[in-house]
CSV table of C-alpha atoms in Angstrom, one decimal:
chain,number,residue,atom,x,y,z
A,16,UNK,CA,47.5,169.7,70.0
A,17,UNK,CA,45.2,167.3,68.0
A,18,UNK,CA,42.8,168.6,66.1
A,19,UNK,CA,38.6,168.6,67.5
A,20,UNK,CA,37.3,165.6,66.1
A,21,UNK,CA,33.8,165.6,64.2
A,22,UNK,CA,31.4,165.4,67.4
A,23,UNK,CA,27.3,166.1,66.8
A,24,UNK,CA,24.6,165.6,68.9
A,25,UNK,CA,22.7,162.1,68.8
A,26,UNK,CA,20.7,162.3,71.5
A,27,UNK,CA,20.2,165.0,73.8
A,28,UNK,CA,18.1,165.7,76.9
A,29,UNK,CA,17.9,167.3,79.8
A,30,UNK,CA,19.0,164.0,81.7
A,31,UNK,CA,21.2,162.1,78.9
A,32,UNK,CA,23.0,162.8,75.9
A,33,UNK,CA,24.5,160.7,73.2
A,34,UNK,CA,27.2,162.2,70.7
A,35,UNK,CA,28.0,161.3,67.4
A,36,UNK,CA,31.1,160.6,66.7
A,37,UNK,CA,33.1,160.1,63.1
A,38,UNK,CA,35.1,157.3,63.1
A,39,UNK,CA,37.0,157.5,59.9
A,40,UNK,CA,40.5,158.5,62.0
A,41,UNK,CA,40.7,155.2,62.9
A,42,UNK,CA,40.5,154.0,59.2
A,43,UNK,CA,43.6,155.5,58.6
A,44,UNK,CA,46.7,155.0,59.7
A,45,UNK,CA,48.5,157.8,61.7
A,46,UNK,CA,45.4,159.9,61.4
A,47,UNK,CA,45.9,163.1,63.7
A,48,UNK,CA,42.5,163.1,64.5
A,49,UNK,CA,43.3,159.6,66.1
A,50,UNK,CA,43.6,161.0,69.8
A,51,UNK,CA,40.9,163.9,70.3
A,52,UNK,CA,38.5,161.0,68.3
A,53,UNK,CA,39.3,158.7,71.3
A,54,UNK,CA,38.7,160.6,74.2
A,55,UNK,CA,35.5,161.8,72.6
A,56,UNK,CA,34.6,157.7,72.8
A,57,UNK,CA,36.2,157.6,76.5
A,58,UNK,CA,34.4,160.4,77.8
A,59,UNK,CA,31.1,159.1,76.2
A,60,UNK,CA,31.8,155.7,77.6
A,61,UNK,CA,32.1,157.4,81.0
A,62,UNK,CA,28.9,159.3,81.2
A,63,UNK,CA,26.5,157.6,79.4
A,64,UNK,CA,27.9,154.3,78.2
A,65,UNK,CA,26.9,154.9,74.7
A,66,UNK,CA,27.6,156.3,71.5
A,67,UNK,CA,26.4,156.9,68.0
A,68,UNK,CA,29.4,156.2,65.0
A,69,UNK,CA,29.4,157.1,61.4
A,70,UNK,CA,32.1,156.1,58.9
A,71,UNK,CA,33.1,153.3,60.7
A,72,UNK,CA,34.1,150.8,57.4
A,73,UNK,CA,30.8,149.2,56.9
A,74,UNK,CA,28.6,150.4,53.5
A,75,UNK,CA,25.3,151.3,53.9
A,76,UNK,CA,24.4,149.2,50.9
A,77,UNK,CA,26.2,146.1,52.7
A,78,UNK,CA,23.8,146.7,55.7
A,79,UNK,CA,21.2,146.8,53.8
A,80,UNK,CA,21.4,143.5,52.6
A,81,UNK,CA,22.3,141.9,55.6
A,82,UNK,CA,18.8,143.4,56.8
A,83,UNK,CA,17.4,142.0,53.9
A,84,UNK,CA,18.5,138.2,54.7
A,85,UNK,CA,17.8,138.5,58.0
A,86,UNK,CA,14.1,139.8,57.0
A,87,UNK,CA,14.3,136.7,54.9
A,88,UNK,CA,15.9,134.3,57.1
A,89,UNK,CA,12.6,135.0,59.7
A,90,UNK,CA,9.9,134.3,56.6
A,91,UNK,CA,11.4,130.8,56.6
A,92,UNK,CA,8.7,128.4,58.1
A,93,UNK,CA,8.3,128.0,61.6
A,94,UNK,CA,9.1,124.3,61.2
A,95,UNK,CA,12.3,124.9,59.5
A,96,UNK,CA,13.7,127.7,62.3
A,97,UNK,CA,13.2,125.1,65.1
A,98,UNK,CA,15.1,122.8,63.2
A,99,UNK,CA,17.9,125.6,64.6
A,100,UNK,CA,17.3,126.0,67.9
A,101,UNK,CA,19.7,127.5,70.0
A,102,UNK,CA,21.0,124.9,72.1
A,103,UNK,CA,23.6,125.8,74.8
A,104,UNK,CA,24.8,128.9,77.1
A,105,UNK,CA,28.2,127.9,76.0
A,106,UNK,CA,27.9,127.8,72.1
A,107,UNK,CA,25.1,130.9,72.5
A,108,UNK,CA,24.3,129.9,68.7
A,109,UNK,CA,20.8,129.0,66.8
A,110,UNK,CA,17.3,130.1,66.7
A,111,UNK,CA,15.0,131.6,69.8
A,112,UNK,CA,11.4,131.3,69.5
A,113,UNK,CA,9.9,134.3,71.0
A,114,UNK,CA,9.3,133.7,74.6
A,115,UNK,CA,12.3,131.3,75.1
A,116,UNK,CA,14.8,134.2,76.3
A,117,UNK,CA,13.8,137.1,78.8
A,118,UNK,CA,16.3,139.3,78.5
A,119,UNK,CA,17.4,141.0,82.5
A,120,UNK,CA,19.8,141.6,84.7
A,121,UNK,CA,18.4,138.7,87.0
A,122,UNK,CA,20.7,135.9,87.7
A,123,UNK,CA,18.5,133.5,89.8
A,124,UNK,CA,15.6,131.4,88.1
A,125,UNK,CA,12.5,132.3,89.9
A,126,UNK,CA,13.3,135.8,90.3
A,127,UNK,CA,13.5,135.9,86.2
A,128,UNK,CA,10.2,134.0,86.3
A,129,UNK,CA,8.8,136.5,88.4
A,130,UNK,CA,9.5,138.8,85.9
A,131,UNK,CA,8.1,137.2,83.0
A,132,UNK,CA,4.8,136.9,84.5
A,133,UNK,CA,4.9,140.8,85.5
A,134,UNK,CA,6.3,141.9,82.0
A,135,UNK,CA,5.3,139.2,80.3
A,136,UNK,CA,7.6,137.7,77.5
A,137,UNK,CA,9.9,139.2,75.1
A,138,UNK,CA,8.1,140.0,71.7
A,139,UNK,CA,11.0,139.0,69.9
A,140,UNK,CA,12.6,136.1,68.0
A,141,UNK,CA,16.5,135.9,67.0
A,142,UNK,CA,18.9,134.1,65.6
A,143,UNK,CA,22.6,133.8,67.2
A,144,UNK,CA,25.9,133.3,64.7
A,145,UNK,CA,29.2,132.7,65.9
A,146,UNK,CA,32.5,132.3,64.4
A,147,UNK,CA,33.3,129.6,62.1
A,148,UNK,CA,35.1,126.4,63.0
A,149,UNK,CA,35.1,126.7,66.9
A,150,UNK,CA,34.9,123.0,68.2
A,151,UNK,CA,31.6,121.2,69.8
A,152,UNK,CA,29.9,124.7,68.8
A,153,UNK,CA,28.9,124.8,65.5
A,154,UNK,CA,26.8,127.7,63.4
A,155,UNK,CA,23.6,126.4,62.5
A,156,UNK,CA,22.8,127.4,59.0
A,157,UNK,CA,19.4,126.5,57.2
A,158,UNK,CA,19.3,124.3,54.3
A,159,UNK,CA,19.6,125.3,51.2
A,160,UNK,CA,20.5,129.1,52.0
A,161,UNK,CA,23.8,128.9,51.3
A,162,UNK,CA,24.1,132.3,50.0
A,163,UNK,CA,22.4,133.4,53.2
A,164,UNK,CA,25.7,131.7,55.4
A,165,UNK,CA,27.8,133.2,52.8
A,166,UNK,CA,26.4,136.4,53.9
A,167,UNK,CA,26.3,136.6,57.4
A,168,UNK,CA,29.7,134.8,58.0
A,169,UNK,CA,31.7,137.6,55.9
A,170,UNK,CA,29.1,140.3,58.1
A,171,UNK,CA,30.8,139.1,60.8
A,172,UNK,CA,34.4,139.1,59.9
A,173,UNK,CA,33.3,143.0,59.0
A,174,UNK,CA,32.3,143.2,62.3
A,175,UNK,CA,34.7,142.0,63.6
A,176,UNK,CA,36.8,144.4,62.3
A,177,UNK,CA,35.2,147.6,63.4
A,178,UNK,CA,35.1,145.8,67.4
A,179,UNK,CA,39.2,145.8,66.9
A,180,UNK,CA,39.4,149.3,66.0
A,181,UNK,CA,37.1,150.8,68.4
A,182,UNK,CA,38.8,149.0,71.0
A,183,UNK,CA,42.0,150.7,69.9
A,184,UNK,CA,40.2,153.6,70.2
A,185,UNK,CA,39.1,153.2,73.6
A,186,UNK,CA,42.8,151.9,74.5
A,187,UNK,CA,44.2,155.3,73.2
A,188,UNK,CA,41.5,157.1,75.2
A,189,UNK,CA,42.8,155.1,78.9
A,190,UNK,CA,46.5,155.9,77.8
A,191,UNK,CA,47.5,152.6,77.2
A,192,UNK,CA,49.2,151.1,73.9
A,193,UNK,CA,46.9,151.4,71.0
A,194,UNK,CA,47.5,147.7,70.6
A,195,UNK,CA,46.7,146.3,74.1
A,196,UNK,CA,43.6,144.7,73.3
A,197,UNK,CA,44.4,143.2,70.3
A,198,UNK,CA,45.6,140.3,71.6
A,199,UNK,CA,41.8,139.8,73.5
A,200,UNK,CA,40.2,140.2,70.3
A,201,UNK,CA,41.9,138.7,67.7
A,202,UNK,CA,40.1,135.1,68.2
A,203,UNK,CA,36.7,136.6,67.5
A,204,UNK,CA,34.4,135.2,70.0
A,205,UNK,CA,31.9,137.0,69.2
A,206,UNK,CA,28.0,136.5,68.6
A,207,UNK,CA,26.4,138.0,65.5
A,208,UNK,CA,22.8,138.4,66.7
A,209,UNK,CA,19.3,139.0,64.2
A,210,UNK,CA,16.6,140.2,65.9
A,211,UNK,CA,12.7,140.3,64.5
A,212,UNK,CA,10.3,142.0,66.6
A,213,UNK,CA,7.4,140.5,64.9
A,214,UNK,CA,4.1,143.2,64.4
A,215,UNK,CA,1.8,143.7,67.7
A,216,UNK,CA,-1.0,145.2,68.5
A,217,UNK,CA,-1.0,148.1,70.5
A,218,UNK,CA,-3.6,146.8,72.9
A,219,UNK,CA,-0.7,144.3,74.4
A,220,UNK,CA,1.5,147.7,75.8
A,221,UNK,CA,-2.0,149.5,76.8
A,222,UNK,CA,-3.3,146.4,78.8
A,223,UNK,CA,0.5,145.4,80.4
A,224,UNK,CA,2.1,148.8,81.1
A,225,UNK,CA,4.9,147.1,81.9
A,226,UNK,CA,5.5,145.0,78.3
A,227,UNK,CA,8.2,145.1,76.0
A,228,UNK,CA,9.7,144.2,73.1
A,229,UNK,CA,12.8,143.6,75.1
A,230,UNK,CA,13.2,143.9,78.8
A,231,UNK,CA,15.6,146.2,80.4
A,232,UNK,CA,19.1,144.9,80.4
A,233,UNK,CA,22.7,145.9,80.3
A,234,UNK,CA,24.6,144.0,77.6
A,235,UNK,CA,27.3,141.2,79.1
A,236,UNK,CA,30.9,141.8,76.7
A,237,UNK,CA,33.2,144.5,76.0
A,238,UNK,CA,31.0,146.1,73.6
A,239,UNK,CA,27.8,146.0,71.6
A,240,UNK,CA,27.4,147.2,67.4
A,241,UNK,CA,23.7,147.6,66.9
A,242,UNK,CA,22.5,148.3,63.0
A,243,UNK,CA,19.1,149.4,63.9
A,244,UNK,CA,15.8,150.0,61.4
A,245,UNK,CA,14.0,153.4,61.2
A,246,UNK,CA,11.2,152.0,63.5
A,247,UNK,CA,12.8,152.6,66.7
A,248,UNK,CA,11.5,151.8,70.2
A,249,UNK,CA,15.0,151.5,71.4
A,250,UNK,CA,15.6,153.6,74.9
A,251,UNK,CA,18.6,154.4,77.0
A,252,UNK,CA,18.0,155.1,80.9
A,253,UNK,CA,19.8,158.1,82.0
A,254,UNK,CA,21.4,158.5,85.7
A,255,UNK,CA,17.9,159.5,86.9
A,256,UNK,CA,16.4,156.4,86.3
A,257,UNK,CA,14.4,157.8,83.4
A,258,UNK,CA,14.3,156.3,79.7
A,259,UNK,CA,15.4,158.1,76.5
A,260,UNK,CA,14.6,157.2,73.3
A,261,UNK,CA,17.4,156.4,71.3
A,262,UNK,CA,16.1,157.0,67.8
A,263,UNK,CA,17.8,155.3,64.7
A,264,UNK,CA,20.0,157.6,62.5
A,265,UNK,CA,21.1,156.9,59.0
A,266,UNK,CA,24.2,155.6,58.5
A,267,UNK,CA,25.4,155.4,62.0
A,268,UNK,CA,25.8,152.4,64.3
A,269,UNK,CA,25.3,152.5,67.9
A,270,UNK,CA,27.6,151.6,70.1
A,271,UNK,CA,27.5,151.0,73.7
A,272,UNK,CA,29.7,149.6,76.7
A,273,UNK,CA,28.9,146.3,78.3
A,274,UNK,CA,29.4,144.8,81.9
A,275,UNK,CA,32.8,143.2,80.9
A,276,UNK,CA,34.4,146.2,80.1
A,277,UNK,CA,33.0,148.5,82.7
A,278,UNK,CA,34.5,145.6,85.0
A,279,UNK,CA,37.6,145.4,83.0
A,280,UNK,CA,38.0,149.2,83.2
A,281,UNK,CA,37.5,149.3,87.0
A,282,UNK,CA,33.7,151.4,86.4
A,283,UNK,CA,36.0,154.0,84.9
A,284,UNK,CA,33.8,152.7,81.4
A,285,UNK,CA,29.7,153.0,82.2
A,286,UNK,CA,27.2,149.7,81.3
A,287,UNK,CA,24.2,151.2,81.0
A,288,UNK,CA,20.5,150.0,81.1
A,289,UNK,CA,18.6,149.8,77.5
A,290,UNK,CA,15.2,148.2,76.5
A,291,UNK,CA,13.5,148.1,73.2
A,292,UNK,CA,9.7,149.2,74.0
A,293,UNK,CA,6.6,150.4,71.8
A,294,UNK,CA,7.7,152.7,69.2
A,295,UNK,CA,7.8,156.3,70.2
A,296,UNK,CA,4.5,158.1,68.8
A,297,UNK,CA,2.8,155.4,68.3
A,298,UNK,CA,0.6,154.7,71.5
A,299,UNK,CA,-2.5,155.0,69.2
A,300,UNK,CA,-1.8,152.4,66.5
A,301,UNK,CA,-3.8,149.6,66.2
A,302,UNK,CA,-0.9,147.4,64.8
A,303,UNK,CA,2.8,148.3,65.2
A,304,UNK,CA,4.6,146.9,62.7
A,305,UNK,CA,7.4,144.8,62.7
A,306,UNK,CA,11.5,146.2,63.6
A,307,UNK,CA,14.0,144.1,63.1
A,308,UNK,CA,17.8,145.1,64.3
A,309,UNK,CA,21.3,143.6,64.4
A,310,UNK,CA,23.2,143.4,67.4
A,311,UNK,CA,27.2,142.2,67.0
A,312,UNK,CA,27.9,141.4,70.8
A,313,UNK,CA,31.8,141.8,71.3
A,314,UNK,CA,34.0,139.7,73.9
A,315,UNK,CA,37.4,139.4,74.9
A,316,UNK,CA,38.6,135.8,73.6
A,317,UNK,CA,37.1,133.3,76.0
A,318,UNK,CA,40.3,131.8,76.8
A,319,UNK,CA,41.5,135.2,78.4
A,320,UNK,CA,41.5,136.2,81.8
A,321,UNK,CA,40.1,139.6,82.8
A,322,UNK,CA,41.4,141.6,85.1
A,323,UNK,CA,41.8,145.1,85.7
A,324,UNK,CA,43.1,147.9,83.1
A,325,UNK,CA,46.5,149.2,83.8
A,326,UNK,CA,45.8,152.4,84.9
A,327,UNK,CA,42.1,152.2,86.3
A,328,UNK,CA,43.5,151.5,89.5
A,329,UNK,CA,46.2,152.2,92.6
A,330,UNK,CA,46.7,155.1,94.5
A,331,UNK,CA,44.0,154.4,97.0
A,332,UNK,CA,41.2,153.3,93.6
A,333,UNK,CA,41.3,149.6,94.4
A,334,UNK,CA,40.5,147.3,92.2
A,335,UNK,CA,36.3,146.5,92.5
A,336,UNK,CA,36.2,143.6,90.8
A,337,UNK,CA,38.0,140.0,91.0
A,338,UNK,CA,39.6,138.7,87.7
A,339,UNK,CA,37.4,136.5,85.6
A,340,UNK,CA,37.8,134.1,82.7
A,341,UNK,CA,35.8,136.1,79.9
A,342,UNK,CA,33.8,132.5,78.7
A,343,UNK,CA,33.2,131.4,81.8
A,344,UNK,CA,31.3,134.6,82.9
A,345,UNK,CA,29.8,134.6,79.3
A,346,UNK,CA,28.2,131.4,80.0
A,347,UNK,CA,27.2,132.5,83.4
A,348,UNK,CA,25.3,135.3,82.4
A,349,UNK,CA,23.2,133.8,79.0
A,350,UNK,CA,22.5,130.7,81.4
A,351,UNK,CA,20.5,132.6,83.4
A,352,UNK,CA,18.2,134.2,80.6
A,353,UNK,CA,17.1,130.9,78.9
């Protein structure tokens, strides 16, 4: 039997409950932790879509500083980030101005632009990094912050690296060959995503009930890293349609399921719904100040067909979903939110 891996609490209500989960087994080779750590993951997957993770090969010093660029990267002048600006569905890589992405669920135009005028717009701007080198969809870097390109692209090849492991982790959780995704994640199509929420007053939540920082959404890959700041205001909605807050805790990533997998895993995996909203305790403030997070949205290479998980299926549990082509249904989704 393989020994209890190191499980904690990182959220927990009476309607949803987030472990936290040490990752170092899969650091190491053989580890016999390996197993009981992955069906910790699976089982969090299942229920609520998400977990917290803590010594998962990143340093908190290195996240630090990639917080500090991106903090930096945002001061640039207004002028000189819309020299950036994102410029296709396909290539999902630039800079977004707040208001220029809602973020939903919505596929069709006017129902999204129903929604902005109910929520109103995000209060958010980002910048979206890919990999390096992919054809007719180049990075676009600002001039003269070379050091800050430097940066970011080896933050993503870390990244990249923790979205292979916990992908071996979830494959050891379904039973399958610890291997079998590597071959859908090896290419690294990826997006490397830095958010600013830029300060706000707190009058703009009190007069709109219904505004946001970001609007309630489930996530579109395999899987989603998010570095978050101690501000907080991210929330989680639990099976009974209530939100939880998902507070940030030092040194931990969190990391949740997105709609490609839970279709790849036949719904055995759970996407779940998350918004960023006014900080939690601060419904007084006159000014909120400004959160910035990092989000490293995982896919499957975009040349790859998804289809069912071996295993997630048969015996009367059809399959629920028709295959897709993982960049086609990429391009689908973020065409709708621009």
């Amino acid at each position: 039997m393989s020994p209890a891996p190191t499980i904690s609490t990182g959220v927990s209500s009476s309607s949803l409950d987030i472990p936290l989960i040490d990752f170092s087994p899969f650091l190491a080779p053989s580890h016999p932790d390996q197993p009981s750590t992955a069906a910790a993951i699976l089982n969090a997957f299942r229920r609520s879509g998400f977990i917290y993770l803590r010594n998962f090969g990143i340093s908190p010093s290195d996240i630090s500083r990639t917080f500090a660029f991106s903090a930096h990267f945002f001061r640039l002048p207004q002028s000189e980030k819309d020299k950036l600006a994102w410029y296709s569905p396909r290539a999902n890589r630039g800079y977004s101005a707040q208001g220029q992405e809602k973020v939903t669920d919505l596929t069709d135009h006017d129902e999204v632009a129903k929604l902005r005028e109910e929520e109103g717009e995000d209060i958010k701007e980002t910048m979206e990094i890919g990999r390096e080198g992919e054809e007719d969809c180049p990075n676009l870097w600002p001039e003269g912050e070379e050091e800050f390109k430097e940066w970011m692209t080896g933050f993503f090849g870390r990244c990249k690296d923790v979205h292979r492991l916990v992908m071996r982790a979830v494959a050891v959780g379904l039973g399958i060959e610890e291997g079998w995704f590597d071959g859908y994640t090896d290419g690294g199509d990826n997006t490397l995503r830095l958010l600013h929420y830029p300060a706000v007053e707190g009058r703009v939540f009190r007069e709109n009930s219904r505004r946001v920082r970001a609007g309630a959404h489930t996530d579109y890959g395999s899987i989603t890293l998010l570095f978050q700041d101690e501000r907080g205001g991210l929330q989680v909605r639990a099976p009974d349609g209530s939100y939880v807050d998902a507070k940030p805790i030092p040194d931990t990533i969190v990391v949740n399921a997105g709609d490609l997998l839970a279709r790849w895993s036949n719904d055995v995996i759970r996407s779940t719904k998350h918004r960023v909203v006014e900080p939690p305790g601060m419904e007084e403030e006159k000014v909120h100040p400004a959160r910035y997070s990092i989000a490293y949205f995982c896919n499957p290479n975009f040349d790859r067909f998804i289809d069912a998980i071996p295993g997630t299926y048969g015996e009367g549990n059809e399959k629920k979903y028709k295959g897709v082509n993982s960049g086609d249904y990429l391009e689908q989704r973020l065409t709708a939110t621009y």
